[in-house]
Short mmCIF file of C-alpha atoms in Angstrom, two decimals:
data_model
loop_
_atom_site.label_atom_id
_atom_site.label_comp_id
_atom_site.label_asym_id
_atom_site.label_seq_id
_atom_site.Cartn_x
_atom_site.Cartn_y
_atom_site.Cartn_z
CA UNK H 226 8.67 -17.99 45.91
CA UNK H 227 7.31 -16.03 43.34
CA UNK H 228 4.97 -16.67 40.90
CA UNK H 229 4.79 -14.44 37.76
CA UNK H 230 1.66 -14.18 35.59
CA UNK H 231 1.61 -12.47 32.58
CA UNK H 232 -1.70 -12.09 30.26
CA UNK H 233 -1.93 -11.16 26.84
CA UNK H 234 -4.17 -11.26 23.83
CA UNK H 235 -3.11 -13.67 20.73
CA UNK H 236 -2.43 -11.13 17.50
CA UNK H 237 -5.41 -11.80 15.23
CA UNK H 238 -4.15 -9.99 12.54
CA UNK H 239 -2.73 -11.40 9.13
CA UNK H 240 1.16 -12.31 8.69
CA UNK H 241 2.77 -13.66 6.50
CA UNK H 242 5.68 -13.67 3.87
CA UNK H 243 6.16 -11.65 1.10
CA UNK H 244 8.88 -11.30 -1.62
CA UNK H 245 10.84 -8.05 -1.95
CA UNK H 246 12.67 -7.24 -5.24
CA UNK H 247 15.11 -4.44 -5.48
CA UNK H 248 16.96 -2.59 -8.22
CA UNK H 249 18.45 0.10 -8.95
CA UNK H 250 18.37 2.33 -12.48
CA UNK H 251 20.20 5.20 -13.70
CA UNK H 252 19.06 4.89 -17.37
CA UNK H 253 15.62 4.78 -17.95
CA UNK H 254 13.31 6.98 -18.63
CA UNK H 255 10.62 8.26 -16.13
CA UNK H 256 7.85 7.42 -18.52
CA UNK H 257 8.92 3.91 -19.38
CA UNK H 258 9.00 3.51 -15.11
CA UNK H 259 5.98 4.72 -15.08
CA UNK H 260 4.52 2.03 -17.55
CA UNK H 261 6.50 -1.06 -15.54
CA UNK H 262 4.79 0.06 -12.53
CA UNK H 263 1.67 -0.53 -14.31
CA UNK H 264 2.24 -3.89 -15.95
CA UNK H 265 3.70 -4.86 -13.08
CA UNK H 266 0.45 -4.24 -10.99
CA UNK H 267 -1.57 -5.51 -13.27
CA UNK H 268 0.79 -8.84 -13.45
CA UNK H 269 -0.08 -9.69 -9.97
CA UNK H 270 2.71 -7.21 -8.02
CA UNK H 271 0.97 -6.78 -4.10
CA UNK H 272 3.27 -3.19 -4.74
CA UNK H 273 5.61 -1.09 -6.88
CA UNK H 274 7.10 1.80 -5.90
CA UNK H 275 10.59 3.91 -6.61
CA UNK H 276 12.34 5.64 -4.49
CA UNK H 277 15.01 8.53 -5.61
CA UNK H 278 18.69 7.42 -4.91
CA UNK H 279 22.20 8.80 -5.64
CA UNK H 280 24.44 5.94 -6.90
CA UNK H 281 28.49 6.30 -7.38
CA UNK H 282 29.79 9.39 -9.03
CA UNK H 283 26.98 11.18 -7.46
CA UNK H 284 24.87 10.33 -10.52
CA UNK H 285 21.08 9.90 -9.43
CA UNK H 286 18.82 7.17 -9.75
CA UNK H 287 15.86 5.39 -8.97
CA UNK H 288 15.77 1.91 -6.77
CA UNK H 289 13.15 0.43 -7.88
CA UNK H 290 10.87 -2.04 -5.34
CA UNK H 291 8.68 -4.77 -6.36
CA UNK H 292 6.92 -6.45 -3.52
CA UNK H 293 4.81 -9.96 -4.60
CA UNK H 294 3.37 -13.08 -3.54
CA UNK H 295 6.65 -15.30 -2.59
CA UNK H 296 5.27 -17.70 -5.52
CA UNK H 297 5.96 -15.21 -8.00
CA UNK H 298 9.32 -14.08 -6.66
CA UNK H 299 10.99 -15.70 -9.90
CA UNK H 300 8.22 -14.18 -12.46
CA UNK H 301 9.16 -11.05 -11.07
CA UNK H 302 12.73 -11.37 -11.34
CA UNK H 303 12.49 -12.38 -14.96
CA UNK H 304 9.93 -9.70 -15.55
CA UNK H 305 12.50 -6.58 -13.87
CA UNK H 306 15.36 -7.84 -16.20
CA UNK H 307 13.46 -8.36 -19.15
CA UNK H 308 11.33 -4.93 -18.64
CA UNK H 309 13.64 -2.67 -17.43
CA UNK H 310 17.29 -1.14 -17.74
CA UNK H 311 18.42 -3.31 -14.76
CA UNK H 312 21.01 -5.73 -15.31
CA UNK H 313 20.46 -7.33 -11.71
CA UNK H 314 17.79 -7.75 -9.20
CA UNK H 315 17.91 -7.78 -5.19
CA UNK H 316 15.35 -10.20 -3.54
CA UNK H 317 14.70 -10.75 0.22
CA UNK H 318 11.72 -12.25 1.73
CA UNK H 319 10.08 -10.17 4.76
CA UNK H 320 6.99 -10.80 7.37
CA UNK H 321 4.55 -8.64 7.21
CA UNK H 322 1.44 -7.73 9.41
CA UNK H 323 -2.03 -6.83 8.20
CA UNK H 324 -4.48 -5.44 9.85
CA UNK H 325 -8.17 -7.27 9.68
CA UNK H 326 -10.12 -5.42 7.53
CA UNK H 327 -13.58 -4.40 7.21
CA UNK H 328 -16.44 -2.02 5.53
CA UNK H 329 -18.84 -0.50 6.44
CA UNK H 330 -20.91 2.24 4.87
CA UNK H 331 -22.02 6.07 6.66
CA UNK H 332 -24.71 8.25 5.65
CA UNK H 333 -22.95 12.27 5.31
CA UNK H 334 -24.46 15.31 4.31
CA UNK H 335 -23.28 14.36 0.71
CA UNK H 336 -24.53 10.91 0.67
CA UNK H 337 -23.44 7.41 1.62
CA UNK H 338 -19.83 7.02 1.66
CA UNK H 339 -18.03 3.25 1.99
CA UNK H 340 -15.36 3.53 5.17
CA UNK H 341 -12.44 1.20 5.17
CA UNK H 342 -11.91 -0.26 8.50
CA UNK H 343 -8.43 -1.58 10.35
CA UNK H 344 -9.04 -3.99 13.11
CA UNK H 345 -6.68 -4.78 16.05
CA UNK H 346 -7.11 -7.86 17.79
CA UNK H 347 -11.08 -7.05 17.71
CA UNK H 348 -10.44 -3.17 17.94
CA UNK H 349 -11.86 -1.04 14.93
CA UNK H 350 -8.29 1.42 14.76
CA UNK H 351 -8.34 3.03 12.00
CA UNK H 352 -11.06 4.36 10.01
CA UNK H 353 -10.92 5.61 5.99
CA UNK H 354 -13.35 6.69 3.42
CA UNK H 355 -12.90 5.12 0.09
CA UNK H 356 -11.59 7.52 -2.01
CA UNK H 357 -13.02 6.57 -5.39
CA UNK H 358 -16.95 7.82 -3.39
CA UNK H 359 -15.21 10.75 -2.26
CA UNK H 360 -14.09 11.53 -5.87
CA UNK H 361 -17.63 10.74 -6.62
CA UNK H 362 -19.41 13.15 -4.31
CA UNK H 363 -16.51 15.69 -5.52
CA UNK H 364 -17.79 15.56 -9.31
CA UNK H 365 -20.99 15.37 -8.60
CA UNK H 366 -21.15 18.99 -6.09
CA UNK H 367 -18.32 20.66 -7.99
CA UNK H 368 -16.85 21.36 -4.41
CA UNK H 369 -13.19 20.50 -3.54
CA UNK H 370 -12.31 17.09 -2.98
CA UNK H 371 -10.30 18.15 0.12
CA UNK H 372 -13.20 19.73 1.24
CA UNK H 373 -15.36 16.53 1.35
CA UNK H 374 -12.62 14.42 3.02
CA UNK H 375 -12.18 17.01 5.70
CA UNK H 376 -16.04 16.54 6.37
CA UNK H 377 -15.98 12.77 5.84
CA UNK H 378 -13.47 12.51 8.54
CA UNK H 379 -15.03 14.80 10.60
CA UNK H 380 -18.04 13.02 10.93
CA UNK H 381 -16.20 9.66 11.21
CA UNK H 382 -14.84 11.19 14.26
CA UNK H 383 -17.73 11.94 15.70
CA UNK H 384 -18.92 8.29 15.59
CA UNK H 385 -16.14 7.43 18.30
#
């Protein structure tokens, strides 16, 4: 007889369901894409994004991806069609996992900076300044922003 044990930890992170709504354009300009994304973040979208596609006859194209809340899967149907060029909308529903998240704020050479922390089943993974105080320290020292992230991370590193 044999007796097998296996051990592991319950996932503590987030899941659940989201909506994803697909279509794809050929005929609209980049600018008025550009201003759907907007509304459409600003309506409530979790994410918009477009991705560069060839359709038939080689002619290229856009498919455009709306991801929301699965109670506003039918807003944001009625909202591509009405809003875009599209004359028809994909829509799947997808689990998704989220990291626990958490802030917490380090003192650098250029001043406090906020960091964005991932969590893993009670395991601080990943580690991110906010960009918006890296921007911040950027204006304010005239140096380049790429510079101050570099250092951010650096010293984010070193508290490991």
């Amino acid at each position: 007889n044999v007796l097998r044990i296996i051990q592991f930890e319950e996932n503590r992170n987030t899941q659940d369901y989201v909506q994803v709504l697909e279509t794809q354009l050929d005929d609209m300009p980049a600018e008025m894409l550009g201003h759907f994304i907007e509304d459409a973040l600003s309506q409530g979208a979790l994410d918009v994004y477009y991705t560069p596609i060839t359709m038939k006859k080689s002619r290229p194209a856009v498919q455009l991806s709306v991801i929301c809340p699965l109670s506003k899967a039918s807003f944001f149907e009625n909202y591509i069609l009405r809003h875009t060029s599209s004359l028809g909308v994909r829509s799947y529903s997808v689990r998704r996992t989220i990291l626990d998240r958490d802030f917490t704020t380090i003192n650098t050479d250029y001043g406090k900076v906020s960091i964005k922390l991932g969590i893993l089943n009670g395991e601080v993974i990943k580690a991110k300044p906010e960009f918006s105080d890296l921007q911040a320290i950027a204006d304010r020292t005239q140096l380049p922003l790429q510079q101050i992230y570099y250092h951010v991370m650096s010293q984010i590193d070193n508290l490991n």
